[in-house]
mmCIF file of C-alpha atoms in Angstrom:
data_model
loop_
_atom_site.group_PDB
_atom_site.id
_atom_site.type_symbol
_atom_site.label_atom_id
_atom_site.label_comp_id
_atom_site.label_asym_id
_atom_site.label_seq_id
_atom_site.Cartn_x
_atom_site.Cartn_y
_atom_site.Cartn_z
ATOM 1 C CA MET A 577 -58.891 -59.138 -7.422
ATOM 2 C CA ALA A 578 -55.441 -60.633 -7.662
ATOM 3 C CA GLY A 579 -51.993 -59.887 -6.292
ATOM 4 C CA LEU A 580 -48.391 -60.743 -6.984
ATOM 5 C CA VAL A 581 -46.048 -61.363 -4.074
ATOM 6 C CA GLY A 582 -42.278 -61.875 -4.354
ATOM 7 C CA GLY A 583 -39.334 -62.568 -2.129
ATOM 8 C CA LEU A 584 -40.832 -65.040 0.402
ATOM 9 C CA ARG A 585 -38.262 -67.597 1.586
ATOM 10 C CA SER A 586 -38.321 -70.388 4.140
ATOM 11 C CA SER A 587 -35.890 -69.876 7.052
ATOM 12 C CA ARG A 588 -35.764 -69.827 10.842
ATOM 13 C CA GLN A 589 -36.681 -66.165 11.035
ATOM 14 C CA VAL A 590 -37.622 -64.363 7.832
ATOM 15 C CA GLN A 591 -39.269 -60.993 7.343
ATOM 16 C CA ARG A 592 -40.192 -59.733 3.893
ATOM 17 C CA ARG A 593 -42.059 -56.783 2.503
ATOM 18 C CA ILE A 594 -44.808 -57.918 0.113
ATOM 19 C CA LEU A 595 -46.442 -55.753 -2.502
ATOM 20 C CA VAL A 596 -50.126 -56.548 -3.066
ATOM 21 C CA PHE A 597 -51.933 -55.240 -6.122
ATOM 22 C CA LEU A 598 -55.608 -54.553 -5.559
ATOM 23 C CA ASN A 599 -58.440 -54.131 -7.999
ATOM 24 C CA ALA A 600 -61.207 -52.283 -6.249
ATOM 25 C CA ALA A 601 -64.828 -52.323 -7.335
ATOM 26 C CA ASN A 602 -64.134 -48.969 -8.907
ATOM 27 C CA PRO A 603 -61.346 -49.690 -11.447
ATOM 28 C CA THR A 604 -60.344 -46.022 -11.521
ATOM 29 C CA SER A 605 -59.371 -46.144 -7.844
ATOM 30 C CA PHE A 606 -56.197 -48.225 -7.665
ATOM 31 C CA SER A 607 -54.117 -48.588 -4.534
ATOM 32 C CA TYR A 608 -51.906 -51.077 -2.755
ATOM 33 C CA ARG A 609 -50.661 -52.265 0.588
ATOM 34 C CA VAL A 610 -47.378 -53.571 1.950
ATOM 35 C CA ALA A 611 -47.393 -56.695 4.085
ATOM 36 C CA THR A 612 -44.782 -58.314 6.313
ATOM 37 C CA VAL A 613 -44.550 -62.118 6.348
ATOM 38 C CA THR A 614 -42.965 -63.647 9.428
ATOM 39 C CA THR A 615 -42.101 -67.310 9.915
ATOM 40 C CA ALA A 616 -40.698 -68.600 13.213
ATOM 41 C CA PRO A 617 -39.354 -72.031 14.266
ATOM 42 C CA LYS A 618 -42.446 -72.805 16.338
ATOM 43 C CA MET A 619 -44.697 -72.032 13.415
ATOM 44 C CA GLY A 620 -42.682 -74.052 10.954
ATOM 45 C CA ARG A 621 -43.266 -72.626 7.496
ATOM 46 C CA SER A 622 -46.649 -71.202 8.407
ATOM 47 C CA GLY A 623 -46.795 -67.538 9.059
ATOM 48 C CA ASN A 624 -49.317 -64.799 9.349
ATOM 49 C CA ILE A 625 -49.395 -61.997 6.824
ATOM 50 C CA ASP A 626 -49.918 -58.688 8.593
ATOM 51 C CA PHE A 627 -50.935 -55.841 6.342
ATOM 52 C CA HIS A 628 -49.640 -52.327 7.021
ATOM 53 C CA HIS A 629 -51.503 -49.438 5.494
ATOM 54 C CA VAL A 630 -49.486 -47.411 3.032
ATOM 55 C CA PHE A 631 -52.289 -45.918 0.994
ATOM 56 C CA PRO A 632 -56.084 -46.241 1.506
ATOM 57 C CA CYS A 633 -57.383 -49.398 -0.147
ATOM 58 C CA VAL A 634 -60.231 -51.886 0.012
ATOM 59 C CA GLN A 635 -60.442 -54.409 2.823
ATOM 60 C CA VAL A 636 -58.717 -57.736 2.121
ATOM 61 C CA ARG A 637 -58.438 -60.919 4.141
ATOM 62 C CA THR A 638 -55.172 -62.390 5.434
ATOM 63 C CA MET A 639 -53.955 -65.888 4.684
ATOM 64 C CA CYS A 640 -51.156 -68.211 5.775
ATOM 65 C CA ALA A 641 -47.964 -68.419 3.853
ATOM 66 C CA THR A 642 -48.343 -72.188 3.387
ATOM 67 C CA GLN A 643 -51.578 -71.637 1.466
ATOM 68 C CA ALA A 644 -49.666 -69.965 -1.347
ATOM 69 C CA PRO A 645 -48.332 -72.114 -4.200
ATOM 70 C CA LYS A 646 -44.558 -72.128 -4.632
ATOM 71 C CA LEU A 647 -42.912 -71.253 -7.916
ATOM 72 C CA LYS A 648 -39.781 -72.897 -9.345
ATOM 73 C CA ASP A 649 -37.461 -70.089 -8.169
ATOM 74 C CA GLY A 650 -38.653 -70.439 -4.577
ATOM 75 C CA THR A 651 -40.829 -67.311 -4.590
ATOM 76 C CA VAL A 652 -44.517 -67.391 -3.725
ATOM 77 C CA LYS A 653 -47.475 -66.188 -5.716
ATOM 78 C CA VAL A 654 -50.350 -65.251 -3.425
ATOM 79 C CA GLU A 655 -53.902 -64.856 -4.644
ATOM 80 C CA LEU A 656 -56.074 -62.596 -2.502
ATOM 81 C CA SER A 657 -59.749 -61.931 -3.110
ATOM 82 C CA ASP A 658 -62.521 -59.882 -1.567
ATOM 83 C CA GLY A 659 -65.226 -60.677 -4.065
ATOM 84 C CA SER A 660 -64.345 -57.936 -6.524
ATOM 85 C CA ASN A 661 -64.174 -58.554 -10.221
ATOM 86 C CA GLY A 662 -60.735 -59.581 -11.534
ATOM 87 C CA MET A 663 -58.636 -57.035 -13.386
ATOM 88 C CA SER A 664 -57.827 -57.447 -17.043
ATOM 89 C CA GLU A 665 -54.652 -59.224 -18.142
ATOM 90 C CA HIS A 666 -53.416 -56.007 -19.715
ATOM 91 C CA ARG A 667 -53.873 -54.151 -16.423
ATOM 92 C CA LYS A 668 -52.084 -56.915 -14.507
ATOM 93 C CA LYS A 669 -49.031 -56.790 -16.774
ATOM 94 C CA GLU A 670 -48.950 -53.006 -16.636
ATOM 95 C CA LEU A 671 -49.034 -52.925 -12.826
ATOM 96 C CA GLU A 672 -46.516 -55.749 -12.460
ATOM 97 C CA ARG A 673 -44.118 -53.840 -14.692
ATOM 98 C CA LYS A 674 -44.670 -50.488 -12.979
ATOM 99 C CA PHE A 675 -44.480 -51.786 -9.410
ATOM 100 C CA SER A 676 -41.774 -54.397 -9.839
ATOM 101 C CA ASP A 677 -39.437 -55.187 -6.959
ATOM 102 C CA GLY A 678 -36.685 -53.039 -8.469
ATOM 103 C CA ASP A 679 -38.926 -49.981 -8.353
ATOM 104 C CA PHE A 680 -39.618 -50.337 -4.626
ATOM 105 C CA GLN A 681 -36.145 -49.996 -3.114
ATOM 106 C CA HIS A 682 -37.587 -47.750 -0.390
ATOM 107 C CA PHE A 683 -39.769 -50.560 0.998
ATOM 108 C CA ARG A 684 -36.782 -52.712 1.891
ATOM 109 C CA THR A 685 -35.881 -52.819 5.547
ATOM 110 C CA ALA A 686 -32.569 -51.292 6.610
ATOM 111 C CA HIS A 687 -31.105 -54.579 7.820
ATOM 112 C CA LYS A 688 -31.707 -56.397 4.538
ATOM 113 C CA LYS A 689 -28.988 -56.334 1.911
ATOM 114 C CA ALA A 690 -29.882 -56.197 -1.757
ATOM 115 C CA LYS A 691 -28.547 -58.821 -4.091
ATOM 116 C CA GLU A 692 -25.303 -58.008 -5.862
ATOM 117 C CA SER A 693 -27.159 -57.855 -9.165
ATOM 118 C CA ASP A 694 -29.582 -55.268 -7.729
ATOM 119 C CA LYS A 695 -26.887 -52.876 -6.517
ATOM 120 C CA LYS A 696 -26.522 -49.755 -8.641
ATOM 121 C CA VAL A 697 -23.067 -49.204 -10.050
ATOM 122 C CA TYR A 698 -21.681 -45.903 -8.749
ATOM 123 C CA ASP A 699 -20.901 -43.421 -11.504
ATOM 124 C CA GLU A 700 -18.825 -40.362 -10.566
ATOM 125 C CA ARG A 701 -20.547 -38.273 -13.251
ATOM 126 C CA GLU A 702 -24.014 -38.932 -11.769
ATOM 127 C CA ALA A 703 -22.917 -37.520 -8.407
ATOM 128 C CA THR A 704 -21.520 -34.239 -9.728
ATOM 129 C CA LEU A 705 -22.965 -31.015 -11.074
ATOM 130 C CA PRO A 706 -22.924 -30.319 -14.824
ATOM 131 C CA HIS A 707 -19.491 -29.372 -16.143
ATOM 132 C CA PRO A 708 -17.805 -29.077 -19.550
ATOM 133 C CA ILE A 709 -16.390 -32.166 -21.239
ATOM 134 C CA TRP A 710 -13.563 -30.925 -23.431
ATOM 135 C CA SER A 711 -12.865 -32.108 -26.967
ATOM 136 C CA SER A 712 -9.328 -32.509 -28.327
ATOM 137 C CA GLU A 713 -9.758 -29.390 -30.463
ATOM 138 C CA GLU A 714 -10.858 -27.300 -27.482
ATOM 139 C CA LEU A 715 -7.927 -28.503 -25.391
ATOM 140 C CA GLU A 716 -5.452 -27.496 -28.084
ATOM 141 C CA GLN A 717 -6.924 -23.987 -28.300
ATOM 142 C CA ILE A 718 -6.262 -23.072 -24.650
ATOM 143 C CA LYS A 719 -3.904 -20.105 -24.464
ATOM 144 C CA VAL A 720 -2.451 -17.914 -21.755
ATOM 145 C CA THR A 721 -4.390 -14.645 -21.827
ATOM 146 C CA HIS A 722 -4.576 -11.525 -19.695
ATOM 147 C CA LYS A 723 -7.274 -8.925 -19.190
ATOM 148 C CA LYS A 724 -5.733 -5.520 -18.663
ATOM 149 C CA PRO A 725 -6.964 -3.901 -15.414
ATOM 150 C CA GLU A 726 -9.278 -0.923 -15.821
ATOM 151 C CA GLY A 727 -9.867 1.351 -12.885
ATOM 152 C CA PHE A 728 -9.172 1.101 -9.179
ATOM 153 C CA VAL A 729 -11.123 -2.107 -8.490
ATOM 154 C CA ASP A 730 -9.455 -4.059 -11.296
ATOM 155 C CA ASN A 731 -5.981 -2.887 -10.295
ATOM 156 C CA ALA A 732 -6.621 -3.710 -6.646
ATOM 157 C CA ALA A 733 -7.707 -7.220 -7.618
ATOM 158 C CA TYR A 734 -4.768 -7.758 -9.977
ATOM 159 C CA TYR A 735 -2.043 -6.660 -7.585
ATOM 160 C CA SER A 736 -3.643 -8.608 -4.739
ATOM 161 C CA VAL A 737 -3.322 -11.766 -6.846
ATOM 162 C CA GLN A 738 0.289 -10.947 -7.781
ATOM 163 C CA THR A 739 1.203 -10.480 -4.129
ATOM 164 C CA LEU A 740 -0.393 -13.775 -3.128
ATOM 165 C CA ARG A 741 1.219 -15.565 -6.048
ATOM 166 C CA PHE A 742 4.694 -14.453 -5.037
ATOM 167 C CA GLY A 743 4.218 -15.772 -1.503
ATOM 168 C CA PHE A 744 2.718 -19.011 -2.764
ATOM 169 C CA ASP A 745 5.574 -19.582 -5.223
ATOM 170 C CA VAL A 746 8.072 -19.277 -2.392
ATOM 171 C CA PHE A 747 6.040 -21.497 -0.037
ATOM 172 C CA SER A 748 5.606 -24.328 -2.583
ATOM 173 C CA GLY A 749 9.203 -24.274 -3.789
ATOM 174 C CA TYR A 750 8.010 -23.347 -7.266
ATOM 175 C CA LYS A 751 10.804 -20.809 -7.845
ATOM 176 C CA PHE A 752 13.738 -22.915 -6.680
ATOM 177 C CA GLY A 753 15.492 -25.544 -8.787
ATOM 178 C CA ARG A 754 13.908 -28.089 -11.108
ATOM 179 C CA ARG A 755 10.254 -28.856 -10.458
ATOM 180 C CA THR A 756 9.529 -32.530 -9.726
ATOM 181 C CA GLU A 757 6.297 -34.510 -9.403
ATOM 182 C CA LYS A 758 6.390 -33.914 -5.626
ATOM 183 C CA THR A 759 6.815 -30.154 -6.132
ATOM 184 C CA TRP A 760 3.882 -30.061 -8.533
ATOM 185 C CA LEU A 761 1.608 -32.098 -6.264
ATOM 186 C CA THR A 762 2.367 -29.842 -3.303
ATOM 187 C CA ARG A 763 1.500 -26.799 -5.368
ATOM 188 C CA ILE A 764 -1.607 -28.279 -6.982
ATOM 189 C CA ILE A 765 -3.101 -29.611 -3.746
ATOM 190 C CA PHE A 766 -2.570 -26.345 -1.898
ATOM 191 C CA LEU A 767 -3.778 -24.254 -4.842
ATOM 192 C CA GLU A 768 -6.995 -26.230 -5.273
ATOM 193 C CA THR A 769 -7.891 -26.063 -1.575
ATOM 194 C CA VAL A 770 -7.960 -22.271 -2.001
ATOM 195 C CA ALA A 771 -9.481 -22.203 -5.491
ATOM 196 C CA GLY A 772 -12.559 -24.108 -4.328
ATOM 197 C CA VAL A 773 -13.508 -21.415 -1.816
ATOM 198 C CA PRO A 774 -14.632 -18.378 -3.910
ATOM 199 C CA GLY A 775 -17.383 -20.129 -5.855
ATOM 200 C CA MET A 776 -18.957 -21.644 -2.751
ATOM 201 C CA VAL A 777 -18.755 -18.446 -0.703
ATOM 202 C CA ALA A 778 -20.159 -16.302 -3.521
ATOM 203 C CA ALA A 779 -22.991 -18.804 -4.163
ATOM 204 C CA MET A 780 -23.883 -18.892 -0.455
ATOM 205 C CA ILE A 781 -23.951 -15.099 -0.167
ATOM 206 C CA ARG A 782 -26.095 -14.704 -3.280
ATOM 207 C CA HIS A 783 -28.390 -17.494 -2.091
ATOM 208 C CA LEU A 784 -28.928 -15.836 1.293
ATOM 209 C CA HIS A 785 -29.339 -12.450 -0.397
ATOM 210 C CA SER A 786 -32.076 -13.897 -2.599
ATOM 211 C CA LEU A 787 -33.875 -15.350 0.426
ATOM 212 C CA ARG A 788 -33.476 -12.197 2.505
ATOM 213 C CA ARG A 789 -34.558 -9.753 -0.224
ATOM 214 C CA LEU A 790 -37.229 -12.064 -1.661
ATOM 215 C CA LYS A 791 -35.766 -11.589 -5.107
ATOM 216 C CA ARG A 792 -34.475 -13.928 -7.814
ATOM 217 C CA ASP A 793 -30.781 -14.572 -8.280
ATOM 218 C CA HIS A 794 -30.633 -14.169 -12.092
ATOM 219 C CA GLY A 795 -28.922 -17.531 -12.543
ATOM 220 C CA TRP A 796 -25.554 -16.854 -10.890
ATOM 221 C CA ILE A 797 -25.744 -19.453 -8.115
ATOM 222 C CA HIS A 798 -25.585 -22.573 -10.259
ATOM 223 C CA THR A 799 -22.511 -21.326 -12.142
ATOM 224 C CA LEU A 800 -20.694 -20.494 -8.906
ATOM 225 C CA LEU A 801 -21.494 -23.870 -7.367
ATOM 226 C CA GLU A 802 -20.315 -25.656 -10.503
ATOM 227 C CA GLU A 803 -17.022 -23.766 -10.272
ATOM 228 C CA ALA A 804 -16.550 -24.667 -6.608
ATOM 229 C CA GLU A 805 -17.200 -28.348 -7.225
ATOM 230 C CA ASN A 806 -14.985 -28.399 -10.301
ATOM 231 C CA GLU A 807 -12.077 -27.043 -8.270
ATOM 232 C CA ARG A 808 -12.782 -29.607 -5.572
ATOM 233 C CA MET A 809 -12.601 -32.386 -8.165
ATOM 234 C CA HIS A 810 -9.158 -31.102 -9.171
ATOM 235 C CA LEU A 811 -8.173 -31.603 -5.541
ATOM 236 C CA MET A 812 -9.759 -35.065 -5.320
ATOM 237 C CA THR A 813 -7.789 -36.106 -8.391
ATOM 238 C CA ALA A 814 -4.473 -34.916 -6.938
ATOM 239 C CA LEU A 815 -5.206 -36.678 -3.648
ATOM 240 C CA GLN A 816 -5.392 -40.002 -5.476
ATOM 241 C CA ILE A 817 -1.652 -39.641 -6.091
ATOM 242 C CA ARG A 818 -0.408 -38.165 -2.835
ATOM 243 C CA LYS A 819 -1.787 -37.809 0.685
ATOM 244 C CA PRO A 820 -0.671 -34.632 2.531
ATOM 245 C CA GLY A 821 1.134 -34.916 5.832
ATOM 246 C CA PHE A 822 0.137 -33.563 9.230
ATOM 247 C CA LEU A 823 1.767 -30.126 8.926
ATOM 248 C CA PHE A 824 0.453 -29.666 5.389
ATOM 249 C CA ARG A 825 -3.107 -30.374 6.536
ATOM 250 C CA TRP A 826 -2.855 -27.856 9.363
ATOM 251 C CA SER A 827 -1.524 -25.204 7.002
ATOM 252 C CA ILE A 828 -4.533 -25.823 4.746
ATOM 253 C CA ILE A 829 -6.900 -25.358 7.698
ATOM 254 C CA GLY A 830 -5.256 -22.078 8.696
ATOM 255 C CA VAL A 831 -5.186 -20.625 5.184
ATOM 256 C CA GLN A 832 -8.771 -21.693 4.498
ATOM 257 C CA ALA A 833 -10.033 -20.088 7.698
ATOM 258 C CA MET A 834 -8.415 -16.767 6.787
ATOM 259 C CA PHE A 835 -9.386 -16.880 3.122
ATOM 260 C CA VAL A 836 -13.026 -17.813 3.715
ATOM 261 C CA SER A 837 -13.430 -14.958 6.207
ATOM 262 C CA GLY A 838 -11.619 -12.416 4.057
ATOM 263 C CA PHE A 839 -13.366 -13.377 0.815
ATOM 264 C CA SER A 840 -16.788 -13.325 2.494
ATOM 265 C CA VAL A 841 -16.288 -9.779 3.745
ATOM 266 C CA ALA A 842 -14.891 -8.710 0.374
ATOM 267 C CA TYR A 843 -17.897 -10.161 -1.488
ATOM 268 C CA PHE A 844 -20.320 -8.297 0.734
ATOM 269 C CA VAL A 845 -18.431 -5.072 -0.012
ATOM 270 C CA SER A 846 -17.660 -5.515 -3.717
ATOM 271 C CA PRO A 847 -18.731 -8.567 -5.763
ATOM 272 C CA ARG A 848 -17.008 -7.028 -8.784
ATOM 273 C CA PHE A 849 -13.660 -6.983 -6.975
ATOM 274 C CA CYS A 850 -14.062 -10.631 -5.979
ATOM 275 C CA HIS A 851 -14.947 -11.898 -9.443
ATOM 276 C CA ARG A 852 -12.130 -9.884 -10.981
ATOM 277 C CA PHE A 853 -9.817 -11.260 -8.276
ATOM 278 C CA VAL A 854 -10.819 -14.833 -9.182
ATOM 279 C CA GLY A 855 -10.462 -14.017 -12.886
ATOM 280 C CA TYR A 856 -6.837 -12.942 -12.351
ATOM 281 C CA LEU A 857 -6.273 -15.918 -10.050
ATOM 282 C CA GLU A 858 -7.443 -18.241 -12.833
ATOM 283 C CA GLU A 859 -5.109 -16.488 -15.273
ATOM 284 C CA GLU A 860 -2.243 -17.485 -13.004
ATOM 285 C CA ALA A 861 -3.617 -21.021 -12.748
ATOM 286 C CA VAL A 862 -3.583 -21.353 -16.538
ATOM 287 C CA ILE A 863 0.045 -20.164 -16.543
ATOM 288 C CA THR A 864 0.910 -22.688 -13.824
ATOM 289 C CA TYR A 865 -0.625 -25.681 -15.600
ATOM 290 C CA SER A 866 0.877 -24.565 -18.923
ATOM 291 C CA LYS A 867 4.327 -24.670 -17.292
ATOM 292 C CA CYS A 868 3.521 -28.127 -15.957
ATOM 293 C CA LEU A 869 2.829 -29.293 -19.507
ATOM 294 C CA GLN A 870 6.114 -27.693 -20.589
ATOM 295 C CA ASP A 871 7.895 -29.741 -17.912
ATOM 296 C CA PHE A 872 6.345 -32.852 -19.472
ATOM 297 C CA ASP A 873 7.750 -31.813 -22.861
ATOM 298 C CA LYS A 874 11.196 -31.166 -21.361
ATOM 299 C CA GLY A 875 11.273 -34.630 -19.807
ATOM 300 C CA TYR A 876 11.349 -33.377 -16.200
ATOM 301 C CA LEU A 877 8.355 -35.493 -15.115
ATOM 302 C CA LYS A 878 9.402 -38.995 -16.136
ATOM 303 C CA VAL A 879 7.334 -40.701 -13.425
ATOM 304 C CA TRP A 880 4.141 -38.960 -14.497
ATOM 305 C CA GLU A 881 4.860 -39.797 -18.128
ATOM 306 C CA LYS A 882 4.256 -43.439 -17.189
ATOM 307 C CA THR A 883 1.484 -42.801 -14.649
ATOM 308 C CA GLN A 884 -2.078 -43.612 -15.653
ATOM 309 C CA ALA A 885 -4.808 -41.095 -14.898
ATOM 310 C CA PRO A 886 -6.691 -41.763 -11.624
ATOM 311 C CA GLU A 887 -10.027 -43.512 -12.073
ATOM 312 C CA VAL A 888 -11.908 -40.548 -10.584
ATOM 313 C CA ALA A 889 -10.450 -38.278 -13.288
ATOM 314 C CA ILE A 890 -11.316 -40.686 -16.098
ATOM 315 C CA LYS A 891 -14.938 -40.805 -14.985
ATOM 316 C CA TYR A 892 -15.313 -37.106 -14.189
ATOM 317 C CA TRP A 893 -13.868 -35.777 -17.475
ATOM 318 C CA ASN A 894 -14.951 -38.762 -19.554
ATOM 319 C CA LEU A 895 -11.355 -39.491 -20.536
ATOM 320 C CA GLU A 896 -10.179 -42.505 -22.510
ATOM 321 C CA PRO A 897 -9.587 -45.629 -20.380
ATOM 322 C CA ASP A 898 -5.859 -45.454 -21.140
ATOM 323 C CA ALA A 899 -5.535 -41.724 -20.307
ATOM 324 C CA MET A 900 -2.298 -40.625 -18.634
ATOM 325 C CA MET A 901 -1.386 -37.886 -16.148
ATOM 326 C CA ARG A 902 -0.579 -35.466 -18.953
ATOM 327 C CA ASP A 903 -4.205 -35.765 -20.133
ATOM 328 C CA VAL A 904 -5.387 -34.912 -16.612
ATOM 329 C CA ILE A 905 -3.233 -31.767 -16.427
ATOM 330 C CA THR A 906 -4.498 -30.747 -19.872
ATOM 331 C CA VAL A 907 -8.196 -30.916 -18.913
ATOM 332 C CA ILE A 908 -7.538 -29.185 -15.590
ATOM 333 C CA ARG A 909 -5.891 -26.323 -17.474
ATOM 334 C CA ALA A 910 -8.979 -26.107 -19.716
ATOM 335 C CA ASP A 911 -11.200 -25.906 -16.619
ATOM 336 C CA GLU A 912 -9.092 -23.041 -15.232
ATOM 337 C CA ALA A 913 -9.291 -21.192 -18.551
ATOM 338 C CA HIS A 914 -13.070 -21.597 -18.427
ATOM 339 C CA HIS A 915 -13.231 -20.193 -14.876
ATOM 340 C CA ARG A 916 -11.047 -17.313 -16.059
ATOM 341 C CA THR A 917 -13.596 -16.398 -18.725
ATOM 342 C CA VAL A 918 -16.598 -16.876 -16.436
ATOM 343 C CA ASN A 919 -15.287 -14.706 -13.598
ATOM 344 C CA HIS A 920 -14.052 -11.902 -15.837
ATOM 345 C CA THR A 921 -17.500 -11.922 -17.440
ATOM 346 C CA LEU A 922 -19.324 -11.852 -14.092
ATOM 347 C CA GLY A 923 -16.934 -9.151 -12.882
ATOM 348 C CA SER A 924 -18.066 -6.953 -15.774
ATOM 349 C CA LEU A 925 -21.768 -7.451 -14.978
ATOM 350 C CA LYS A 926 -23.859 -5.775 -12.344
ATOM 351 C CA PRO A 927 -25.114 -8.108 -9.591
ATOM 352 C CA HIS A 928 -28.730 -7.845 -10.806
ATOM 353 C CA GLU A 929 -27.966 -8.680 -14.440
ATOM 354 C CA ASP A 930 -28.642 -12.133 -15.873
ATOM 355 C CA ASN A 931 -25.896 -14.751 -15.917
ATOM 356 C CA PRO A 932 -25.114 -15.584 -19.582
ATOM 357 C CA PHE A 933 -23.753 -19.060 -18.752
ATOM 358 C CA ARG A 934 -26.123 -22.007 -18.746
ATOM 359 C CA PRO A 935 -25.611 -25.032 -16.434
ATOM 360 C CA GLY A 936 -22.597 -27.035 -17.541
ATOM 361 C CA CYS A 937 -21.388 -24.332 -19.925
#
């Protein structure tokens, strides 16, 4: 039986996790142990190897670190034996590949830092839920559309959105004078803090309903969570350009507290009203971002014309490395048009019907 040990260094106080491969008498029963090697000043470079059980394995003897031959790179190869027959070369290579140091990140102690080369590069797309990546053709096809209200619920949702929009336009300075980059950022940041609420609240309510009733959800939850996160990423992108002040932050807290409570009660009463409400809200969002693009064309946003897209936006929407702020507004508008379609569709379905949208679609 043989083992491969890596990462043993000579220092005043060194602790290392060691992976030992074992070949038991029964070759079909493979297991391993993790050992800690400790060297102290009094012991010089000699140190005991204490084995800690991780999985059941055959009994092996301990040995001193100085008994192990050193390799050129400073690591140590330790041969352990209990009288069992040696494993085949093919088996050795297979196990060394499968249980390499890189595959055992969870055995490293908390106080040990991995080498720079071992650190995983953070990718924004790996940390987010599935979402559409828009092509140039799809972005050009986005249009302002409107679903005509039908019945009391639809009309109630539509006029509720129109009332809120009027107040929001006044609050953000959208209706007064020429719109600047600061005006747009104020509006976008405030809008996205509200837009990220409905999807999360609806997903939570449907999740709890599924648990409480012991019934399936019919695939709605994942779509609602994707919407909530997508709106949050719109906010994260805008925050890369401007950080809100103290009063702005407190206004966000107050509005969110009221909106979360009100939307939660409304969703318990009428999910159709809520999805239709969000559908009309997204219609207004498409109009808003379309006007922002028009301001680009009119030359009102000269600073943004020269501003590169934030790194978080480039990674999230898979934009070109040289993407500009106009490209960011264009993909955000496409996201809002997608939410418009999704919520109008869900608003036309009964709560127990299957969601027609797959993850990321």
